[in-house]
Short mmCIF file of C-alpha atoms in Angstrom, two decimals:
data_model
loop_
_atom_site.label_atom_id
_atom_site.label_comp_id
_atom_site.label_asym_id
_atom_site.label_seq_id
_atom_site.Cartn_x
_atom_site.Cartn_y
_atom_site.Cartn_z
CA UNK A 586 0.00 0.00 0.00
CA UNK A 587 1.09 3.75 -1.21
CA UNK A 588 0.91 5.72 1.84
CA UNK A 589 -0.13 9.48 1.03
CA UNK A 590 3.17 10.79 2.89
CA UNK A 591 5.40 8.69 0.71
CA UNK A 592 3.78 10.63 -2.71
CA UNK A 593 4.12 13.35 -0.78
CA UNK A 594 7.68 13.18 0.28
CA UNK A 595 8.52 11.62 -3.01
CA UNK A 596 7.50 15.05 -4.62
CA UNK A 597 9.73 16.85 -2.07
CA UNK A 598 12.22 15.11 -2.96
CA UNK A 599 12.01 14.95 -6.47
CA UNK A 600 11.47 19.13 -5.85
CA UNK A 601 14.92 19.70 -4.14
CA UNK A 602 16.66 17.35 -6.87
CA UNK A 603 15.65 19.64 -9.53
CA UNK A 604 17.02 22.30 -7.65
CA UNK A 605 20.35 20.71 -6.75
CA UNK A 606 20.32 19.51 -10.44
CA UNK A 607 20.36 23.46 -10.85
CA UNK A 608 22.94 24.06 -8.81
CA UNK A 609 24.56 21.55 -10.50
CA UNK A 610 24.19 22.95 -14.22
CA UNK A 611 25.28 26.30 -13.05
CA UNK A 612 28.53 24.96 -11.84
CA UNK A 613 29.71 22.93 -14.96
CA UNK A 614 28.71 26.31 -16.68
CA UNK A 615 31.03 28.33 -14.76
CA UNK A 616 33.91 25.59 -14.74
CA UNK A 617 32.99 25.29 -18.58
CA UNK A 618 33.46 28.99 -19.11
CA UNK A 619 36.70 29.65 -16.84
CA UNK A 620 38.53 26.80 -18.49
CA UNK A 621 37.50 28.91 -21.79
CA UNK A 622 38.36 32.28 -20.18
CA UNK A 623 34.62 32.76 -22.28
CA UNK A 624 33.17 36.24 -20.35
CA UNK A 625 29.95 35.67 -22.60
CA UNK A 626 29.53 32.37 -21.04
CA UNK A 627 30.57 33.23 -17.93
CA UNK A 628 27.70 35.80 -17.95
CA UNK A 629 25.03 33.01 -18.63
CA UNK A 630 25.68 31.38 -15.42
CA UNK A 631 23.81 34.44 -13.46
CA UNK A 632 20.67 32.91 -15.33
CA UNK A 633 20.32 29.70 -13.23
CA UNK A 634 19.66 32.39 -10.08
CA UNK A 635 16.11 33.00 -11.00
CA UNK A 636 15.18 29.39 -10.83
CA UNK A 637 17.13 28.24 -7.65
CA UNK A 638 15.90 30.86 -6.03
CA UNK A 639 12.28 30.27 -7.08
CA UNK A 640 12.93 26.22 -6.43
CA UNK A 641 14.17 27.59 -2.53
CA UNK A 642 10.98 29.34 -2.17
CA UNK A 643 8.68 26.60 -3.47
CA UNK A 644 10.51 23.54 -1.23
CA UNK A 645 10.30 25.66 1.83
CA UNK A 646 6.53 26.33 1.32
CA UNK A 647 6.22 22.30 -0.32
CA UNK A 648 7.45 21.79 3.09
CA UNK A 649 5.07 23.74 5.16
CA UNK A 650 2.35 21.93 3.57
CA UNK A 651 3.67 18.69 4.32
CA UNK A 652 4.02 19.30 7.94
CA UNK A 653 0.76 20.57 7.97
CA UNK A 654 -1.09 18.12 6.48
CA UNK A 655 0.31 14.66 7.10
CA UNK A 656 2.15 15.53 10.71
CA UNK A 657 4.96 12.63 9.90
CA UNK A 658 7.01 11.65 12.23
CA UNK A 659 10.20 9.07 12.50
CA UNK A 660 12.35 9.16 9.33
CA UNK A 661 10.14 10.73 7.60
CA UNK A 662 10.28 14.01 9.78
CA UNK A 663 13.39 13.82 10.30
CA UNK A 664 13.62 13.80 5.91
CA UNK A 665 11.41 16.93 5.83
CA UNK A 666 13.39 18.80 8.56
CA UNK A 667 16.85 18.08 6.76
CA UNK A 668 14.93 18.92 3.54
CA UNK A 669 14.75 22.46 4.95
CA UNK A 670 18.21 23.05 5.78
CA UNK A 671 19.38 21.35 2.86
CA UNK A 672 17.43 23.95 0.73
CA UNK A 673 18.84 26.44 2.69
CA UNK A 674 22.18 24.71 1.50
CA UNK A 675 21.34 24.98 -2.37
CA UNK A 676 20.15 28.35 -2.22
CA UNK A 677 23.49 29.55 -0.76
CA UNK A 678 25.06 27.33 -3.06
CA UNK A 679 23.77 29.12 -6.22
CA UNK A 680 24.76 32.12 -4.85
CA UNK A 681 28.10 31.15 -4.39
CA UNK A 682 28.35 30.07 -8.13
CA UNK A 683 26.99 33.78 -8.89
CA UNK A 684 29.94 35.32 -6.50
CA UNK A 685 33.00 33.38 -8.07
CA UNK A 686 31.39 34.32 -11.81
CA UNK A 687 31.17 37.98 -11.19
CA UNK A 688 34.67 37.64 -9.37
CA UNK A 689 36.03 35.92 -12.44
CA UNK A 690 34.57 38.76 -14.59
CA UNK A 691 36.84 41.21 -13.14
CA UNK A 692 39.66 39.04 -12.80
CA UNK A 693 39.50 38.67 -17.03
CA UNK A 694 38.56 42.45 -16.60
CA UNK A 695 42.35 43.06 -14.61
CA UNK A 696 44.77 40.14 -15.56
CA UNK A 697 45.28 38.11 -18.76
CA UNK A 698 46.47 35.43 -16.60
CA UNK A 699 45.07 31.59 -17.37
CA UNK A 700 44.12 30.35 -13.47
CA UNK A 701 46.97 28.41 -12.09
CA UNK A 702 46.41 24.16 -12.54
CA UNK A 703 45.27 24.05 -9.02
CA UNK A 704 42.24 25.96 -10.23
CA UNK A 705 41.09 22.99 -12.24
CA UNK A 706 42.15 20.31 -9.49
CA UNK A 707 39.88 21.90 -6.77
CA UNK A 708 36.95 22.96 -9.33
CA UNK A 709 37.10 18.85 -9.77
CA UNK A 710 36.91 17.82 -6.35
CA UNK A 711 34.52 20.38 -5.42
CA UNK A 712 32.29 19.57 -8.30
CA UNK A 713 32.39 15.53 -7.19
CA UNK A 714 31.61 16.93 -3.60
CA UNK A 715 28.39 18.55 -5.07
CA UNK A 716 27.42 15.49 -6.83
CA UNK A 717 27.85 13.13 -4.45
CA UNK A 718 26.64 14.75 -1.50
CA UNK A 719 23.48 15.20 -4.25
CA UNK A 720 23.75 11.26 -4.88
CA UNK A 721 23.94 10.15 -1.12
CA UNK A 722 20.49 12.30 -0.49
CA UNK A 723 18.83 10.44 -3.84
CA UNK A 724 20.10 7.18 -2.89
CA UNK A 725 19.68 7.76 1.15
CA UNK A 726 23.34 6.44 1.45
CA UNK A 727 25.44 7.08 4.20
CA UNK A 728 28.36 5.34 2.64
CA UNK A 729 28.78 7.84 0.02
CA UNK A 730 28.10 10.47 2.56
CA UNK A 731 30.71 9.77 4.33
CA UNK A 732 33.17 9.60 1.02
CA UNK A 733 31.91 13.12 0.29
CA UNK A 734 33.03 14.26 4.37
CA UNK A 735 36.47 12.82 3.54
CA UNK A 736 37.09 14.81 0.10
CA UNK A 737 36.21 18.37 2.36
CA UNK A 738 40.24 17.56 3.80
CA UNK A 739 41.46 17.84 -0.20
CA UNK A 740 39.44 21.10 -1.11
CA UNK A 741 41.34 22.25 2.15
CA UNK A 742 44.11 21.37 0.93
CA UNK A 743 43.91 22.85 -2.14
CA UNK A 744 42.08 26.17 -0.73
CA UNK A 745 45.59 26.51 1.14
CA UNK A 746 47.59 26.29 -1.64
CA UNK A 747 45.67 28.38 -4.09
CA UNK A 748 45.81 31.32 -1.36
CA UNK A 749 49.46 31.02 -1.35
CA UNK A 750 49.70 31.44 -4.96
CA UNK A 751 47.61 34.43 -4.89
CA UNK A 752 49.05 35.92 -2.18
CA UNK A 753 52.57 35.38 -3.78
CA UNK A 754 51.50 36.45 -7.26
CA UNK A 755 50.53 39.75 -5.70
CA UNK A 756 53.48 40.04 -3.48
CA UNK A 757 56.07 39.51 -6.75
CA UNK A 758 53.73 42.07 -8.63
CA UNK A 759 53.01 39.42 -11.08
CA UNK A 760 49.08 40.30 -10.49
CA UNK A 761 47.62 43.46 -9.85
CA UNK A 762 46.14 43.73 -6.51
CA UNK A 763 42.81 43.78 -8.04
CA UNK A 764 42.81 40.58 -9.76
CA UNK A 765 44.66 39.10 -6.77
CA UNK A 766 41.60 40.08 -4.03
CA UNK A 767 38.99 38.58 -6.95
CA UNK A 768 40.89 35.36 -7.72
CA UNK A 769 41.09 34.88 -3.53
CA UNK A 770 37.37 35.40 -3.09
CA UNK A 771 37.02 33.20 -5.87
CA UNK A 772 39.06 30.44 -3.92
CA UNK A 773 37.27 31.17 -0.76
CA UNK A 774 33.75 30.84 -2.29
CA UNK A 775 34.88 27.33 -3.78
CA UNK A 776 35.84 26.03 -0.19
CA UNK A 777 32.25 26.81 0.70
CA UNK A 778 30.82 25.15 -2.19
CA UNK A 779 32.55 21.96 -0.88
CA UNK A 780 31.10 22.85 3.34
CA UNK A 781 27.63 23.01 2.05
CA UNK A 782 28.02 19.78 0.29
CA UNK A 783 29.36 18.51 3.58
CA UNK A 784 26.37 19.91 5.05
CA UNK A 785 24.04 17.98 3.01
CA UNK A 786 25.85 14.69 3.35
CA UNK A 787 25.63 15.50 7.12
CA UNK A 788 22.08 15.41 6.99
CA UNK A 789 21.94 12.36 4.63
CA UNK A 790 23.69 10.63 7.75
CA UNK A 791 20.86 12.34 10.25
CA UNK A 792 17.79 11.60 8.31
CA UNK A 793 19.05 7.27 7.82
CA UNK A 794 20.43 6.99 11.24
CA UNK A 795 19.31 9.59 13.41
CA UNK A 796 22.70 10.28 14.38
CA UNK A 797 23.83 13.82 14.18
CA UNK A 798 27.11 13.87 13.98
CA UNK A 799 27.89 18.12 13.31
CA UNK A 800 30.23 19.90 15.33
CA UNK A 801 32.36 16.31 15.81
CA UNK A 802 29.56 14.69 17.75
CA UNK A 803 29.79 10.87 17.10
CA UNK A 804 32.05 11.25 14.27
CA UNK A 805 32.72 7.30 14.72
CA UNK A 806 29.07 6.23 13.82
CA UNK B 179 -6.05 28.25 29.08
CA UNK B 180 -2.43 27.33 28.50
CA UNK B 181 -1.67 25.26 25.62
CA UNK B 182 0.96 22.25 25.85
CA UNK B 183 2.12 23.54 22.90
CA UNK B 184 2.77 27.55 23.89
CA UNK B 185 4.29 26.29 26.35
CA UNK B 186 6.50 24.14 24.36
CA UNK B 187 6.92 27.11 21.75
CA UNK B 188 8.22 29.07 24.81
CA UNK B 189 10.76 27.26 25.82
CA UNK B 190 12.03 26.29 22.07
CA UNK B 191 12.23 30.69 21.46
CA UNK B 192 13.81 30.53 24.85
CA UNK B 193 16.59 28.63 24.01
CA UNK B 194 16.97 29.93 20.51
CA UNK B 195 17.38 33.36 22.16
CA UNK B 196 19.93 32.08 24.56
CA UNK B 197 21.96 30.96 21.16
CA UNK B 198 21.32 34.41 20.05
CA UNK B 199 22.43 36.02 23.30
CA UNK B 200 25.85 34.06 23.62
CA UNK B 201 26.52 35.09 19.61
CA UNK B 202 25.65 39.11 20.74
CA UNK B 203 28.66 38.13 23.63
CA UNK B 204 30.74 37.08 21.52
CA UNK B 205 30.73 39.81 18.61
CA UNK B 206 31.03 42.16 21.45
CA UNK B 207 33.79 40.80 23.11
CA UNK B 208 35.07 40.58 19.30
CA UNK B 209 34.37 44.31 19.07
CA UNK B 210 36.22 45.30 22.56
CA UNK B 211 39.25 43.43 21.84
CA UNK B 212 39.42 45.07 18.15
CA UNK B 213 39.13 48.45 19.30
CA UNK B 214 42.01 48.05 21.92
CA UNK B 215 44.08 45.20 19.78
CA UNK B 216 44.09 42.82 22.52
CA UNK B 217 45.18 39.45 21.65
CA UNK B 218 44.55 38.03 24.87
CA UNK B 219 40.82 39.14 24.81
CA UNK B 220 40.61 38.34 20.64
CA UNK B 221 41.48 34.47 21.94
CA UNK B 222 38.52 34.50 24.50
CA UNK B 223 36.25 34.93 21.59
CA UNK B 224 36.76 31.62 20.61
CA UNK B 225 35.79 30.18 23.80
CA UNK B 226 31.80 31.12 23.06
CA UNK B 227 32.20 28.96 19.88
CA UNK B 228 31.73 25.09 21.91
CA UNK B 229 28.54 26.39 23.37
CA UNK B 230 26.59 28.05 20.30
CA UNK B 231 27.42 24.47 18.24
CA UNK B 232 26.16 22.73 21.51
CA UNK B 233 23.20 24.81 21.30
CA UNK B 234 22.70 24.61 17.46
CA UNK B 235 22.38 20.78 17.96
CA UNK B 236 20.11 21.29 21.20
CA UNK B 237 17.71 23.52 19.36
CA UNK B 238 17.17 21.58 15.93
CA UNK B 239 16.55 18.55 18.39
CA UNK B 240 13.52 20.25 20.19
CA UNK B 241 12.17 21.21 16.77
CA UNK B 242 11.95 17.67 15.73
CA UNK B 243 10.31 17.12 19.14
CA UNK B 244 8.06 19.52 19.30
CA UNK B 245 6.88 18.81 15.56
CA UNK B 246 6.53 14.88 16.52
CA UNK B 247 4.70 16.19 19.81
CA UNK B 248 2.51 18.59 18.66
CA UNK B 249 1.86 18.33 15.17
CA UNK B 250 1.76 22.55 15.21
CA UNK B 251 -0.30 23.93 12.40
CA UNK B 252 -1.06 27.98 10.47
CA UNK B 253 1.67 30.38 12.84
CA UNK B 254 3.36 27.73 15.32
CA UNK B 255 4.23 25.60 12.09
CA UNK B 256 5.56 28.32 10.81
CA UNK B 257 7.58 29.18 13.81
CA UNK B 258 9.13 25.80 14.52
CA UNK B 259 10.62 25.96 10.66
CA UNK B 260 11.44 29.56 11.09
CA UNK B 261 13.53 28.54 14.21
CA UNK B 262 15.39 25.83 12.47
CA UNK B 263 16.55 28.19 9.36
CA UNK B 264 17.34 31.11 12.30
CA UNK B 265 19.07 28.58 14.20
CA UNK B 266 21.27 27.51 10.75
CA UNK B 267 21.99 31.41 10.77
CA UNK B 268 22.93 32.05 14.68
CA UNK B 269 25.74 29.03 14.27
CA UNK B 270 27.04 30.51 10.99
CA UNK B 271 27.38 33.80 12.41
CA UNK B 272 29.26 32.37 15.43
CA UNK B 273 31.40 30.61 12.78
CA UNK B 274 32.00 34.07 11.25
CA UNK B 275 32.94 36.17 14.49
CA UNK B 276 35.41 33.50 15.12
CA UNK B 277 36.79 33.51 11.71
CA UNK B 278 37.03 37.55 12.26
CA UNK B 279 38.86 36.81 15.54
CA UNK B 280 41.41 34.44 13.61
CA UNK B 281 41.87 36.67 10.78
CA UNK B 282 42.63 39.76 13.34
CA UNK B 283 44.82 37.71 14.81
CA UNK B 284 47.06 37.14 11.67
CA UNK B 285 46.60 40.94 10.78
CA UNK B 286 47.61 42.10 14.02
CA UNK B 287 51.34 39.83 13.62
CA UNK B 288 51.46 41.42 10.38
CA UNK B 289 50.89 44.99 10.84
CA UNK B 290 50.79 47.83 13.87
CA UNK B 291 47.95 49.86 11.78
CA UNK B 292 45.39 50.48 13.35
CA UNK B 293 41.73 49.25 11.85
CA UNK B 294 40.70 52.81 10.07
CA UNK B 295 37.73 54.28 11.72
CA UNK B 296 35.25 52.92 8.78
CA UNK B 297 35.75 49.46 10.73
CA UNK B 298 34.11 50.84 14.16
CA UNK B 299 31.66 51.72 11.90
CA UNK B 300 30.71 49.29 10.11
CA UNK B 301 30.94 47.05 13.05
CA UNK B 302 28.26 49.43 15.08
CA UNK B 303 25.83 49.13 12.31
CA UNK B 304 26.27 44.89 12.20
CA UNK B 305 25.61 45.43 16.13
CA UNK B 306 22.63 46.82 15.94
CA UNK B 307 21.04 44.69 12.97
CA UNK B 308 22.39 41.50 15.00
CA UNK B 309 20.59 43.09 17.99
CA UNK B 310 18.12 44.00 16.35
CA UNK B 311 17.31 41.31 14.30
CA UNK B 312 16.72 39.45 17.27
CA UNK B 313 15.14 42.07 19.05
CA UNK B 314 12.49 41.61 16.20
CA UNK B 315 12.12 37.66 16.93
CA UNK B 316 12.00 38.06 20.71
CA UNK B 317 8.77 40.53 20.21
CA UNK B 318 7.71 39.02 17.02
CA UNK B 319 7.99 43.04 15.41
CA UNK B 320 7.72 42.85 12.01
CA UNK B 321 8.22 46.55 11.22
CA UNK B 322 11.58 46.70 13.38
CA UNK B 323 12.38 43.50 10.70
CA UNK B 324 11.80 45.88 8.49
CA UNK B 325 13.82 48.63 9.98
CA UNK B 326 16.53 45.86 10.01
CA UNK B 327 16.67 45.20 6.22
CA UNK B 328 17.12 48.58 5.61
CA UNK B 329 20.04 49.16 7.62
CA UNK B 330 21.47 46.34 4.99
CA UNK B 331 21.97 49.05 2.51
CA UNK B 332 24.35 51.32 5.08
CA UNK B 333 26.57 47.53 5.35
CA UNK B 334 26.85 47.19 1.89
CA UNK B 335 28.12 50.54 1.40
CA UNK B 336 31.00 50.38 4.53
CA UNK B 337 31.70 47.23 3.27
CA UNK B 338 32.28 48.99 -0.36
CA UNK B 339 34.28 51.73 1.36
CA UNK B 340 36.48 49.41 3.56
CA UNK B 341 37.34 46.96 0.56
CA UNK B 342 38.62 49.90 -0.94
CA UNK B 343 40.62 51.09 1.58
CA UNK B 344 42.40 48.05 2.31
CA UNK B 345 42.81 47.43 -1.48
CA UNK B 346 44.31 51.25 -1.49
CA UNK B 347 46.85 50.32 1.33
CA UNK B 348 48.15 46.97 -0.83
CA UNK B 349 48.81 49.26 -3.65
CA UNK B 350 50.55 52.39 -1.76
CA UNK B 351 52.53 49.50 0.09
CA UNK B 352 51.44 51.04 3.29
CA UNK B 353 50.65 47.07 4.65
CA UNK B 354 51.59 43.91 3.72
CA UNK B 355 49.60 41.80 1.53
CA UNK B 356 49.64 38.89 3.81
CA UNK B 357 47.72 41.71 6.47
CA UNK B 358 45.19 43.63 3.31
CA UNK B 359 44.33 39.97 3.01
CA UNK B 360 43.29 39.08 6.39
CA UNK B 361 41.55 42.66 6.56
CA UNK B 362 39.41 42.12 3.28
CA UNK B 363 38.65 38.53 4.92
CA UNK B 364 37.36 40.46 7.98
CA UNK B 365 35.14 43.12 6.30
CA UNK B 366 33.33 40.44 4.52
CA UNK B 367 32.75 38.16 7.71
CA UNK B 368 31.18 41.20 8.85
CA UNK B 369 29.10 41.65 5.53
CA UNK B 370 28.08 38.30 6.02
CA UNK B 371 27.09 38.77 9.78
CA UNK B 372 24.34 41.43 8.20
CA UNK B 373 23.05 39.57 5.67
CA UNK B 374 22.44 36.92 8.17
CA UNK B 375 20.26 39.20 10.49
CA UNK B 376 18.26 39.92 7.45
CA UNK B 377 17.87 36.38 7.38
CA UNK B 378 16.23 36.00 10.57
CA UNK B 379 14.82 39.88 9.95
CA UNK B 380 12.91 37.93 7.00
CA UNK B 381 11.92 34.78 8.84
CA UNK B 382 10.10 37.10 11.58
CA UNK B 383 8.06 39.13 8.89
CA UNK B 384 7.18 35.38 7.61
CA UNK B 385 6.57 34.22 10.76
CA UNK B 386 3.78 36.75 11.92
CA UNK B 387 2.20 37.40 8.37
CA UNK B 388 2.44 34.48 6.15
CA UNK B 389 4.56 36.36 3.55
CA UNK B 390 7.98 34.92 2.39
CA UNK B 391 9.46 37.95 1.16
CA UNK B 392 12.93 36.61 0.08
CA UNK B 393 14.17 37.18 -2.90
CA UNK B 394 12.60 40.24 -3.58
CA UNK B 395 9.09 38.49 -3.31
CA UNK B 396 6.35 40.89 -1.83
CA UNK B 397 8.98 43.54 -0.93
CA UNK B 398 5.94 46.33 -0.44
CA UNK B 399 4.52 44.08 2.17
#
């Protein structure tokens, strides 16, 4: 037997993939158009905002309703809970795609420098974070969400060393200061990129197990 | 009569607002220290950081309670969700003073400059929206959320004015890039602080009227 919550929570779910697959597009589009140095393409990536922000709207309300009318409990409200911060989680996440295109813009606008190698290595691991912290929530897999908490230590890795080659590209002149402070906030908006993803694999974790394992707490389980 | 569930409501603002209060602590403590470059006190802002994630946890918890409990419906549903986004922005703002506190650290090894007096500034206005902003949630006041938004604009424009100056200072080689860096990392944080008030600013006017005014939605409202 179909229960009514299940259709229900299958369309919340279904609602919140279509906005992480969103988030998704917007991010090949901006690795797409950086790897090009392609401003025109660059600019297209401002045109996913619209809709994610317009999806964010619709799952918080989608889940207003749901509490509202079928009261779950268990799993299922612990699913519609994390649904709520995980929206909160794409929303930001589309913004942060936004930020490192306009930063990009200007940083064609000041430098004809090509972004250093280390540019493409953490663009990679940041876009497998966001696709696999995407993947755990379809698949309700706590495996894979705990794959995606283990790739966060690379992106810090790399976060590190990009900011050192910034900083030193400015400090030898080799940048103007300008393009410098854009390709840094570029950086630091990737490294978020990969803590929301972390953030949704966290709650991937919650809504299977019930453990909630933020801020270190049972980081074993 | 005394519902179960105003009661319950009660106690879950109660505790948000003691999240809230130990964040207002620590940005103030944050402030204190800045204004008479104290490392000593800038470490002690740290120490507030173990107690907002405790009570980020505690919080989303007794939402997940009280929604199993009560089944809440029409303004105390929307409440209990409003709570868990505000409680998502109270720890991220903690996160953020503390980042502040790190950065100023680093600046203050770097360089004996002084913040210029734009900082004080900004940092009075992001005192009051925080303040505010909460002020707004503790009275449910959706025309001080209001007032709150606005004072967004006067942010965005220190936060305009600051970048600058620091940016000005790389160039004229008046500080070191390693300490324009950690500066430009601390005027955002504190950008970032006021958007987040207008978060919960937003989740307040949702709260008492219905209307989700994010993005731009129903601004006249």
């Amino acid at each position: 037997m179909i229960r009514h919550v299940d259709s229900d929570l299958n369309s919340l779910k279904d609602l919140l993939l279509t906005m992480g697959g969103q988030v998704e597009k917007s991010l090949s589009r901006l690795d797409d158009s950086l790897a090009d140095s392609d401003m025109k393409s660059l600019q297209e990536v401002h045109e996913f905002e619209a809709d994610i922000n317009r999806l964010h709207l619709e799952v918080d309300e989608s889940c207003l309703v749901l509490l509202a009318k079928q009261a779950p409990f268990a799993s299922d409200l612990r699913l519609v809970q994390s649904v709520v911060k995980i929206n909160t989680d794409l929303e930001r996440m589309g913004d942060l795609i936004v930020n490192v295109a306009s930063s990009a813009e200007r940083y064609l606008r000041f430098t004809v420098r090509v972004l250093p190698p280390q540019w493409g290595q953490m663009m990679e691991e940041v876009r497998w974070m966001v696709s696999n912290s995407l993947n755990a929530f379809v698949k309700l897999d706590p495996a894979l969400s705990k794959q995606v908490l283990k790739h966060d230590d690379i992106v810090d890795c790399h976060n590190t060393d990009l900011t050192g080659v910034f900083k030193e590209r400015m400090k030898s002149q080799s940048i103007e200061i300008d393009a410098g402070v854009e390709a840094l906030a570029m950086v630091k908006c990737l490294e978020r990129l990969a803590d929301h993803s972390t953030n949704i694999a966290e709650e991937v974790i919650f809504i299977v197990t019930g453990d909630d394992i933020r801020h270190g707490r049972r980081q074993s389980v």
